[in-house]
PDB file of C-alpha atoms in Angstrom:
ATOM      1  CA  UNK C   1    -257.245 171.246 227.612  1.00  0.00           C
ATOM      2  CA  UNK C   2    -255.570 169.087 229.889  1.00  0.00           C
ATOM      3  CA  UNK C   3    -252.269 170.655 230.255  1.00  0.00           C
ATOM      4  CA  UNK C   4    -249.115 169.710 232.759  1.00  0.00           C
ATOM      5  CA  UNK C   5    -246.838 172.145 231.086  1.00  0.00           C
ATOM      6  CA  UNK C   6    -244.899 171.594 234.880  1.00  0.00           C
ATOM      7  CA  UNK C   7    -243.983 168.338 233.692  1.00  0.00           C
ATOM      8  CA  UNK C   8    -241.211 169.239 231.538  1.00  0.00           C
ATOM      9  CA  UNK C   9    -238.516 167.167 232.937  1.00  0.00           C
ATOM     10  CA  UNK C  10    -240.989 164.236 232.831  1.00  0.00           C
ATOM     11  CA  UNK C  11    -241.618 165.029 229.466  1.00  0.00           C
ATOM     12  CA  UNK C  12    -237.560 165.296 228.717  1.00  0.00           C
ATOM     13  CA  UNK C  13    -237.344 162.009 229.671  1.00  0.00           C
ATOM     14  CA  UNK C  14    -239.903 160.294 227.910  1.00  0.00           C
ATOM     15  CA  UNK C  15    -238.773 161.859 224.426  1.00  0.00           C
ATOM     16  CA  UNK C  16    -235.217 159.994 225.110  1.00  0.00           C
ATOM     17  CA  UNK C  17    -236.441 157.398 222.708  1.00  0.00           C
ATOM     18  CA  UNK C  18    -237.638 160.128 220.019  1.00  0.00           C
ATOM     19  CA  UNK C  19    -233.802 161.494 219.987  1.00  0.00           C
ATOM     20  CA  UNK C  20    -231.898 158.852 219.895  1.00  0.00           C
ATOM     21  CA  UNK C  21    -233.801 157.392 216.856  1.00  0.00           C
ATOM     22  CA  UNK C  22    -232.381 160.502 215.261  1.00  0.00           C
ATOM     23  CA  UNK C  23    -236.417 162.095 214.622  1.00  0.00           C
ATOM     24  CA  UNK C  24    -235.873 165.345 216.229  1.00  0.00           C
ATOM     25  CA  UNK C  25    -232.581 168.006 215.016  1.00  0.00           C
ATOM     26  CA  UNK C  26    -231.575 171.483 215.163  1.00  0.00           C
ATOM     27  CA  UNK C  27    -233.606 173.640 213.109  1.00  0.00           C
ATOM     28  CA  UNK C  28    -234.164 177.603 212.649  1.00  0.00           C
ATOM     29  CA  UNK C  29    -237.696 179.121 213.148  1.00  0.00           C
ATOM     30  CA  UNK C  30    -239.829 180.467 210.588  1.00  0.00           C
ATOM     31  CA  UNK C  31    -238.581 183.540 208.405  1.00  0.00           C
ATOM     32  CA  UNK C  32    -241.808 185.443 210.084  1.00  0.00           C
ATOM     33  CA  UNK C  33    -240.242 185.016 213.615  1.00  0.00           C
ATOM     34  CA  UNK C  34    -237.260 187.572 212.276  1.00  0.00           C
ATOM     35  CA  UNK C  35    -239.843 190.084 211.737  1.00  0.00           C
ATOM     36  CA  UNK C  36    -239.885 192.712 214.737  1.00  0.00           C
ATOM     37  CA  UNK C  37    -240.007 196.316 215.509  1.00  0.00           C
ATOM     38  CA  UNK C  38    -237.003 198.607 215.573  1.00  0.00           C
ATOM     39  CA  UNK C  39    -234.916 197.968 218.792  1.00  0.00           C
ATOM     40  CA  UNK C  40    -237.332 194.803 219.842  1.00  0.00           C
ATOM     41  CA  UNK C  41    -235.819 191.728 220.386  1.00  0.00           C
ATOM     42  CA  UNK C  42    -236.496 188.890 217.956  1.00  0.00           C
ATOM     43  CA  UNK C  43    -236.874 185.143 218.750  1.00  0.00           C
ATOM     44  CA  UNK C  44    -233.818 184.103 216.652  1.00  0.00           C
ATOM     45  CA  UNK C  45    -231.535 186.379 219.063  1.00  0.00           C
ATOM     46  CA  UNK C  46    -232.952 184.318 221.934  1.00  0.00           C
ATOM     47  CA  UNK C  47    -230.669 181.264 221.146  1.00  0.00           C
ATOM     48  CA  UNK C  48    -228.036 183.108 221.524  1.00  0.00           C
ATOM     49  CA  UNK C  49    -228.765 183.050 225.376  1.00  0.00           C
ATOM     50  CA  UNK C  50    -228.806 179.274 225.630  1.00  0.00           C
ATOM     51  CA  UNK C  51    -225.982 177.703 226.448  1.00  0.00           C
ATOM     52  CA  UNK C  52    -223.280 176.058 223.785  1.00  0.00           C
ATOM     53  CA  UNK C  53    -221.892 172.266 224.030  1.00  0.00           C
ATOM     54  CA  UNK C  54    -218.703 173.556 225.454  1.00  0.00           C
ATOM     55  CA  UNK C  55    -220.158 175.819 228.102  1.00  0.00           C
ATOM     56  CA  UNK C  56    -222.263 172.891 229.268  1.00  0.00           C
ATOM     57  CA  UNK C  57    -220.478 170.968 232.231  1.00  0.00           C
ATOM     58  CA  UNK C  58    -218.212 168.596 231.037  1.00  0.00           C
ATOM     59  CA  UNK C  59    -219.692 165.456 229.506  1.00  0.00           C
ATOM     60  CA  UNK C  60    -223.133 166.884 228.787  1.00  0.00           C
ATOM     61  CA  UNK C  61    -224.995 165.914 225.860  1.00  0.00           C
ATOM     62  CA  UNK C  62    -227.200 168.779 224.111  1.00  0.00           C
ATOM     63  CA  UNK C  63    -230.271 166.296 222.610  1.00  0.00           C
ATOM     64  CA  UNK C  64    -232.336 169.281 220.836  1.00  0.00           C
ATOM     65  CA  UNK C  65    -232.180 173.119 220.502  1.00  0.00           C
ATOM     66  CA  UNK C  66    -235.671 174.368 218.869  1.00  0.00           C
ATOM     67  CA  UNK C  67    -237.848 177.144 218.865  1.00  0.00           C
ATOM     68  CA  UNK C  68    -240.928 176.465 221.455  1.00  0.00           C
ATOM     69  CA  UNK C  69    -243.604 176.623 219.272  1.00  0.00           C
ATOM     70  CA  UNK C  70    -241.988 173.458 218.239  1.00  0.00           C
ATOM     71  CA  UNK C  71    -241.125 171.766 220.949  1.00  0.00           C
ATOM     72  CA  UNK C  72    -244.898 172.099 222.224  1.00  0.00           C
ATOM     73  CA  UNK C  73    -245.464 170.766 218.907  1.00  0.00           C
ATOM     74  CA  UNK C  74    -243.477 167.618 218.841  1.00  0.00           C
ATOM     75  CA  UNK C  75    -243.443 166.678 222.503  1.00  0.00           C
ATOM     76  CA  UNK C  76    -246.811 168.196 224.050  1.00  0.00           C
ATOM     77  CA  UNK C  77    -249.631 166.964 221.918  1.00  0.00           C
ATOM     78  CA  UNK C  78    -253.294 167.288 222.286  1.00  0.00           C
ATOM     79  CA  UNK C  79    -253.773 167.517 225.505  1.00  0.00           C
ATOM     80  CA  UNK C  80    -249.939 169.051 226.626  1.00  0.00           C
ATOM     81  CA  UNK C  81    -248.765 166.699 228.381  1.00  0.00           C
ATOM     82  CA  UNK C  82    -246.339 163.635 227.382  1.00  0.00           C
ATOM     83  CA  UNK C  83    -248.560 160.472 226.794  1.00  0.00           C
ATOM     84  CA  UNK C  84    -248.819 158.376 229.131  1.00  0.00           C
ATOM     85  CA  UNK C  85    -248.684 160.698 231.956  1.00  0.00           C
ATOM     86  CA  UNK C  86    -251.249 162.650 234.250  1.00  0.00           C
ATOM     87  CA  UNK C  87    -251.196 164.978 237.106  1.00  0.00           C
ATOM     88  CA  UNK C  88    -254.641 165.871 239.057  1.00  0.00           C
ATOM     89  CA  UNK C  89    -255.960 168.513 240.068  1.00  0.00           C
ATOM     90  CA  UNK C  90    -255.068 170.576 236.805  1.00  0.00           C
ATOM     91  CA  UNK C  91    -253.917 173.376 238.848  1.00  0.00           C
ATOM     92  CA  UNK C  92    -250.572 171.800 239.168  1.00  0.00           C
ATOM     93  CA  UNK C  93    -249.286 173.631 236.326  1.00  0.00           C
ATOM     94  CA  UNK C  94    -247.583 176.975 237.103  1.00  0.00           C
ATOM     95  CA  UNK C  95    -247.241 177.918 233.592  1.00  0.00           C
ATOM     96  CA  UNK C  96    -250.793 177.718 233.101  1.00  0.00           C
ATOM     97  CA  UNK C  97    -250.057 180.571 235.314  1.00  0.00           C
ATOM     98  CA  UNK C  98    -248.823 182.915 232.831  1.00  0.00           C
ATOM     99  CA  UNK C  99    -251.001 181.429 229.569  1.00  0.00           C
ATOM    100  CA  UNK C 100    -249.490 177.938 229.299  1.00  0.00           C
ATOM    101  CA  UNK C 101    -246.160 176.587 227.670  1.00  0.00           C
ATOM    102  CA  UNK C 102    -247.164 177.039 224.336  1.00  0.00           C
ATOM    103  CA  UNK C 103    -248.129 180.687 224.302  1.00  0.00           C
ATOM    104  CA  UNK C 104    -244.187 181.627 225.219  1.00  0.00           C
ATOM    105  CA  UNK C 105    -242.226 183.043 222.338  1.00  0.00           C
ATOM    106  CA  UNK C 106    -238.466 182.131 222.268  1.00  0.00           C
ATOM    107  CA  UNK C 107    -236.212 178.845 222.692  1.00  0.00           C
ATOM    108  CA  UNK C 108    -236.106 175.424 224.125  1.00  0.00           C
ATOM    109  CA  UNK C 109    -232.805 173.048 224.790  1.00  0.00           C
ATOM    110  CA  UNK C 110    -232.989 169.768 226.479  1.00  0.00           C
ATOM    111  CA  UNK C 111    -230.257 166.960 226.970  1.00  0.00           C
ATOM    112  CA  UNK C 112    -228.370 164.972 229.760  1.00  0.00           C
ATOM    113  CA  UNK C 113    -225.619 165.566 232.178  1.00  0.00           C
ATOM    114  CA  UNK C 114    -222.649 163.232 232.854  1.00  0.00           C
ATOM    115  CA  UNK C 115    -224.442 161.357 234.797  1.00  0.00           C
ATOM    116  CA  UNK C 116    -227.495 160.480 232.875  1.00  0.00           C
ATOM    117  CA  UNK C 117    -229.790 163.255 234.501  1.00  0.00           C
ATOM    118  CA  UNK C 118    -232.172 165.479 232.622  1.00  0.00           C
ATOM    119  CA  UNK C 119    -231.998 168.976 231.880  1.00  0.00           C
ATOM    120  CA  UNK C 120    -234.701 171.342 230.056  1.00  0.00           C
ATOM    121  CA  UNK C 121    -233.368 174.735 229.810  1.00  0.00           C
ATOM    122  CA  UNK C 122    -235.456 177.718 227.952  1.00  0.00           C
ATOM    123  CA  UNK C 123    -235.213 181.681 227.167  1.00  0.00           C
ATOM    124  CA  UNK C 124    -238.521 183.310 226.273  1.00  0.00           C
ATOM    125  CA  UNK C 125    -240.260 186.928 226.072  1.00  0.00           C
ATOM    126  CA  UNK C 126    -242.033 187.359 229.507  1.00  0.00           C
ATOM    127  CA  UNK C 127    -246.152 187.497 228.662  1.00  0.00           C
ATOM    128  CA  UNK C 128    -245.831 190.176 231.370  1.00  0.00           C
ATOM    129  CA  UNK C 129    -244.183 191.697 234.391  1.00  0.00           C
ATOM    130  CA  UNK C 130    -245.848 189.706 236.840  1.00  0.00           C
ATOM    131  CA  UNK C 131    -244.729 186.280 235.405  1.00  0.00           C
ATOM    132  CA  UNK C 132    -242.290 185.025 238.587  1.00  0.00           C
ATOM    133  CA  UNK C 133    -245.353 186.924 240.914  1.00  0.00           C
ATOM    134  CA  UNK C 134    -248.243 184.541 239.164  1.00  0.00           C
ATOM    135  CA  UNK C 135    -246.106 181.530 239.015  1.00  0.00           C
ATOM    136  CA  UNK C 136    -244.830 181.675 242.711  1.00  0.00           C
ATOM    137  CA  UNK C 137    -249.134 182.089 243.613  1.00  0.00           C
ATOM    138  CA  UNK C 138    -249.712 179.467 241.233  1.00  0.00           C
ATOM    139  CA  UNK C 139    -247.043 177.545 243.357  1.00  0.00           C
ATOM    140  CA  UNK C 140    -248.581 178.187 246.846  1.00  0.00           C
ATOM    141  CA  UNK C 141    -251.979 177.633 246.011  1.00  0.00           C
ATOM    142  CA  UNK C 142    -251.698 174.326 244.661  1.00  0.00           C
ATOM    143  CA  UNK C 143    -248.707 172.545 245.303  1.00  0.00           C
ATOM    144  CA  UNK C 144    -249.268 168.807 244.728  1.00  0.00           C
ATOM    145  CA  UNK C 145    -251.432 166.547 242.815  1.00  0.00           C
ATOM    146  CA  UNK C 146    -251.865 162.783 242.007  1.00  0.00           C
ATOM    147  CA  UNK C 147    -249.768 161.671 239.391  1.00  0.00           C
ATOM    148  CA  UNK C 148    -250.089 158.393 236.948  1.00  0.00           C
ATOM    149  CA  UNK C 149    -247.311 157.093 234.822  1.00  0.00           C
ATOM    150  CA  UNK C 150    -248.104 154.689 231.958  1.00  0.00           C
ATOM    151  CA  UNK C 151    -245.081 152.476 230.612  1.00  0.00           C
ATOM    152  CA  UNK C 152    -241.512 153.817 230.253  1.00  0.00           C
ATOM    153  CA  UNK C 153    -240.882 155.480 228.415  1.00  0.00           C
ATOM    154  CA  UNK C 154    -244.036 157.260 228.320  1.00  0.00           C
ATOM    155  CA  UNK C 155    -244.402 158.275 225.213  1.00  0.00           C
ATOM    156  CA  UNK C 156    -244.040 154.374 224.098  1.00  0.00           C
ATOM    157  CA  UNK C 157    -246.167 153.224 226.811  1.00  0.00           C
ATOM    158  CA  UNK C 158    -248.246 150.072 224.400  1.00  0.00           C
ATOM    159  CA  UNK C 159    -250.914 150.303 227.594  1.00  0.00           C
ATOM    160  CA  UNK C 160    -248.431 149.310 229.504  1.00  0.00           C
ATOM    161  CA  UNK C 161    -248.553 149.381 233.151  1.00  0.00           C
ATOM    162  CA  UNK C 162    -249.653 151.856 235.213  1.00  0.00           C
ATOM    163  CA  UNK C 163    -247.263 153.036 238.727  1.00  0.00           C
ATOM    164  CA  UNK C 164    -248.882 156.254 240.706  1.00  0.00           C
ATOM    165  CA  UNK C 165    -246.906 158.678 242.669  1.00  0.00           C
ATOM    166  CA  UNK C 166    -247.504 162.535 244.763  1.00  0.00           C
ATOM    167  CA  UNK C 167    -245.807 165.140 242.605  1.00  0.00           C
ATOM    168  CA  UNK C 168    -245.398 168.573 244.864  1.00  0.00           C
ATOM    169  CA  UNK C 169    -243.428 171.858 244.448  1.00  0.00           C
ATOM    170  CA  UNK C 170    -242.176 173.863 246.945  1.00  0.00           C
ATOM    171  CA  UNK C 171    -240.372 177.096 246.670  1.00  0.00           C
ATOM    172  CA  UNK C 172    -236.965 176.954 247.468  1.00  0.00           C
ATOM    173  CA  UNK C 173    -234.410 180.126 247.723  1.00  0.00           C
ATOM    174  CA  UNK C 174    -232.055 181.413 245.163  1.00  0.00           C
ATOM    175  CA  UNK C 175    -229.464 183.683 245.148  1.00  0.00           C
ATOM    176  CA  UNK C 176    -230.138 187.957 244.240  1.00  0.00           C
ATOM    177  CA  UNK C 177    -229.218 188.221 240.615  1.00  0.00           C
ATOM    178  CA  UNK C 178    -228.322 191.736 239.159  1.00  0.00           C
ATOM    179  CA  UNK C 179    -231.403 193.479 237.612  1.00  0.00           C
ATOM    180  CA  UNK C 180    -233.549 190.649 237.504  1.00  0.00           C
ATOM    181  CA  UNK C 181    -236.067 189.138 239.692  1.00  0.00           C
ATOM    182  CA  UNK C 182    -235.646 185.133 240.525  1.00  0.00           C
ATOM    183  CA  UNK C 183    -237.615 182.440 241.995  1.00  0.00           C
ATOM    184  CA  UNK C 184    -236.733 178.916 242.530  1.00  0.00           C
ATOM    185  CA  UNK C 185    -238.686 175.307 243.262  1.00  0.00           C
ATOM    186  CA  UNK C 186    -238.534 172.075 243.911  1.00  0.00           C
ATOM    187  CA  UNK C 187    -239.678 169.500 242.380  1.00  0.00           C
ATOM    188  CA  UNK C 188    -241.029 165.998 244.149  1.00  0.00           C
ATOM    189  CA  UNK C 189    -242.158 163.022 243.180  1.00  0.00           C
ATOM    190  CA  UNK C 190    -242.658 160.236 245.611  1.00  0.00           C
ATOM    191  CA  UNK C 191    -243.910 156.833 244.219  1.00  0.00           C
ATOM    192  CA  UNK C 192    -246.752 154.823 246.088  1.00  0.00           C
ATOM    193  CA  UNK C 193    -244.725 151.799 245.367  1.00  0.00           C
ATOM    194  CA  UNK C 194    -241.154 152.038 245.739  1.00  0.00           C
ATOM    195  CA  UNK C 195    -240.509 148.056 245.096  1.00  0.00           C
ATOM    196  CA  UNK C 196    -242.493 147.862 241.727  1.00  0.00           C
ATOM    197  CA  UNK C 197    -240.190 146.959 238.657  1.00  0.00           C
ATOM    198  CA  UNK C 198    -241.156 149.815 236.548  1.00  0.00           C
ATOM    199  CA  UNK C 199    -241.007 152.542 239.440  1.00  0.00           C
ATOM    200  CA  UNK C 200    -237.389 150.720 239.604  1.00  0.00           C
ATOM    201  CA  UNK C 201    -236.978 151.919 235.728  1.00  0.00           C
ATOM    202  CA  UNK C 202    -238.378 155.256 235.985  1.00  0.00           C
ATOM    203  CA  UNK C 203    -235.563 156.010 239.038  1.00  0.00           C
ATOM    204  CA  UNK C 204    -233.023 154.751 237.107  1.00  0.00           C
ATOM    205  CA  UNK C 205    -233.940 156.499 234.465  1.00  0.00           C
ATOM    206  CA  UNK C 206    -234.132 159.757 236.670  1.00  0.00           C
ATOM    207  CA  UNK C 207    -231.036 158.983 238.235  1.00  0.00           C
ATOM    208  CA  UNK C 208    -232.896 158.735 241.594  1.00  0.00           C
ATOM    209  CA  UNK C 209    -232.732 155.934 243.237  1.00  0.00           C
ATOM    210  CA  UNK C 210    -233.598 156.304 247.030  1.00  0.00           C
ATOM    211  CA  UNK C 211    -236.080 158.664 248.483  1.00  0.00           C
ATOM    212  CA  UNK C 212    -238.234 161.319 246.598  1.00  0.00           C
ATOM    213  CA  UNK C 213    -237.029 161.911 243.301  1.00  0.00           C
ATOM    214  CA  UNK C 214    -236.126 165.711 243.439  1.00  0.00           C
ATOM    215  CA  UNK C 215    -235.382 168.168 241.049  1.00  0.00           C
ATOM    216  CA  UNK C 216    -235.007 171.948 240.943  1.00  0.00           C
ATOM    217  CA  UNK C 217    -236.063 174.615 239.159  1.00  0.00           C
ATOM    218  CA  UNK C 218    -234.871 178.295 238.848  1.00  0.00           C
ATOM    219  CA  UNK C 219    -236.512 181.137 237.275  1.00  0.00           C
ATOM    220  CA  UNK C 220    -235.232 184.467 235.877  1.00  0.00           C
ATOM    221  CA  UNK C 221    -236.740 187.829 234.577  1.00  0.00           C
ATOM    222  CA  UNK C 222    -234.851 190.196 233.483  1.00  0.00           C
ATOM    223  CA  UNK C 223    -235.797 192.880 230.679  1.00  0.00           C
ATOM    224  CA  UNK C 224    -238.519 191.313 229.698  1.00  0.00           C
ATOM    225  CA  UNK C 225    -236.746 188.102 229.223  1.00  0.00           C
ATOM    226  CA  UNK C 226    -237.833 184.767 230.913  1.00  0.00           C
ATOM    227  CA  UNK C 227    -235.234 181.967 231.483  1.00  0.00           C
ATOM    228  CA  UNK C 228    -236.338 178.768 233.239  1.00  0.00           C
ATOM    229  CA  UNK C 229    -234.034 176.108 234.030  1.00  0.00           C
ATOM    230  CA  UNK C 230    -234.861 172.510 235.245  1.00  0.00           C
ATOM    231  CA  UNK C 231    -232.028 170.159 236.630  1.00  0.00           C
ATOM    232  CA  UNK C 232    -232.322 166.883 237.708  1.00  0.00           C
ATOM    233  CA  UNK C 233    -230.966 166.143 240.954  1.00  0.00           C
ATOM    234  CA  UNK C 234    -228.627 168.776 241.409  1.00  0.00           C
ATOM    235  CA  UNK C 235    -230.138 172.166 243.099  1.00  0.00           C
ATOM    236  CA  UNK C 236    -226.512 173.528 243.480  1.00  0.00           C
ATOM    237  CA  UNK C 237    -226.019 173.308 239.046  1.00  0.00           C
ATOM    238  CA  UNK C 238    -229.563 175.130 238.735  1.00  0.00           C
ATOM    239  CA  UNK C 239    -228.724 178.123 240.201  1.00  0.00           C
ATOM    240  CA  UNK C 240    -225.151 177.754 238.375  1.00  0.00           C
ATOM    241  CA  UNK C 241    -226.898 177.399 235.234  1.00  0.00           C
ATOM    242  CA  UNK C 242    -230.068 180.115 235.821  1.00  0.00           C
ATOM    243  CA  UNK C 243    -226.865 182.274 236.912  1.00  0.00           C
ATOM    244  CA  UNK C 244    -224.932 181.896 233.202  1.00  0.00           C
ATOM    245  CA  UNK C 245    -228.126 182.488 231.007  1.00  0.00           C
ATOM    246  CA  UNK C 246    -229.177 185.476 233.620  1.00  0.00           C
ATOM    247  CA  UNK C 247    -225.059 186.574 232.407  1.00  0.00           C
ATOM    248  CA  UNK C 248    -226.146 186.633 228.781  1.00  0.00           C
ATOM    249  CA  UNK C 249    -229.583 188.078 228.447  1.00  0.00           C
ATOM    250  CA  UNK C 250    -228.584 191.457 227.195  1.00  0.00           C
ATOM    251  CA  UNK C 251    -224.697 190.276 226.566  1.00  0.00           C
ATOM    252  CA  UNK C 252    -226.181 188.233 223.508  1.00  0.00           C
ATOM    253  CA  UNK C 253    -228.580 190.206 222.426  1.00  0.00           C
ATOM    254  CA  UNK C 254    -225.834 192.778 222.000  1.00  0.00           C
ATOM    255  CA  UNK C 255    -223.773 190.271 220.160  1.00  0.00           C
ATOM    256  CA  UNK C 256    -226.229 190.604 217.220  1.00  0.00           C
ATOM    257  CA  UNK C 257    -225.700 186.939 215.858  1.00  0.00           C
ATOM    258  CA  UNK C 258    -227.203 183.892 217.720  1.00  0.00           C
ATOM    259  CA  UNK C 259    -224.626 181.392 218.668  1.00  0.00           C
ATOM    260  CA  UNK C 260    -224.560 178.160 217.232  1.00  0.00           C
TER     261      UNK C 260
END
């Protein structure tokens, strides 16, 4: 299976065009995901940890808030990766790490800041206590690969044209969080041909238009409980942002109702 579950933020991007034609809402998870054991956390409580509208920075627009199963459904499919774009070697993918994006349990929000830049944000049940461990060896043992974009968006890409680009990660520090173990990246993509008219979209798109196009990612683990944040272009509102969802694991779950 030829999955780049790494490629999130790409994959934010090209489902712009699915939410603005209105194709993709809110919606609650199956009744069987409210089935758990005495004292276990269930999946609906996990929303609670994501973030509200309001407690967004100011100007941010929340596109989608689903379970993952369904976001792997909608925007991964077949081969779990958005069409139109591929990374080589396959070991690029540090959730492949921990059994792939679509084997996580829990919640999924994506939208855009102020300034146009992406966001993916997500809260799931850890597949196990060495997640951050496995995904920081992932990390370090294969840190770039060759990367293809077809058309923009990708997921309308018509056999458009193809631009190529180096996507690497390198771990990057974070601040100690209480209880919890966290690891950070970043993200790098640096196009072959700078002066090419869709490369030229793509930035703008990304909000990047000099230089690598960075972002930053920021893991958390805390009871159990995986958060992953990815911001575009700002390393300073990651860690802002893994810092408020690491401030409600627990808090929520204690609330008892998941926030809307």
């Amino acid at each position: 299976m030829r999955s780049r579950n790494n490629l999130l933020g790409l994959a934010a991007a090209a489902l712009a065009t699915v939410m603005l034609a209105g194709c993709v809402s809110d919606s609650e998870p199956p009744a069987s995901a409210s089935l758990q054991k005495p004292g276990e956390v269930g999946t609906a409580d996990l929303r609670s940890v994501l973030l509200t509208n309001a407690e967004h920075p100011e100007g941010t627009q929340i596109a989608v808030t689903i379970p993952i199963w369904e976001a792997w459904a909608r925007f991964f499919p077949g081969t779990g990766e958005p069409s139109g774009i591929v990374v080589y070697p396959r070991c690029v993918s540090y959730f492949s790490a921990i059994g792939g994006f679509e084997s996580l349990e829990g919640w999924y929000q994506y939208g855009l800041r102020p300034n146009g830049a992406l966001f993916v944000h997500f809260v799931a049940k850890a597949p196990r206590p060495q997640a951050l461990t496995m995904i920081r060896m992932r990390v370090a043992g294969c840190p770039e690969g060759f990367q293809t974009i077809q058309g923009w968006p990708p997921s309308a890409t018509g056999g458009g044209e193809i631009v190529t680009s180096k996507l690497a990660f390198t771990e990057r520090k974070v601040s100690t969080l209480p209880e919890a173990d966290a690891f950070g990246i970043t993200q790098s993509i640096t196009f072959h041909e700078p002066g090419n008219k869709l490369v030229q979209t793509i930035r703008q798109a990304w909000q990047c238009t000099d230089g690598p196009c960075n972002s930053y990612d920021a893991f958390v683990l805390k009871d159990g409980l995986l958060v992953w944040v990815h911001e575009g272009g700002d390393e300073k509102l990651a860690d802002q942002m893994a810092k408020a969802l690491h401030d409600r694991l627990g808090k929520s779950m204690m609330d008892g109702q998941p926030k809307s």
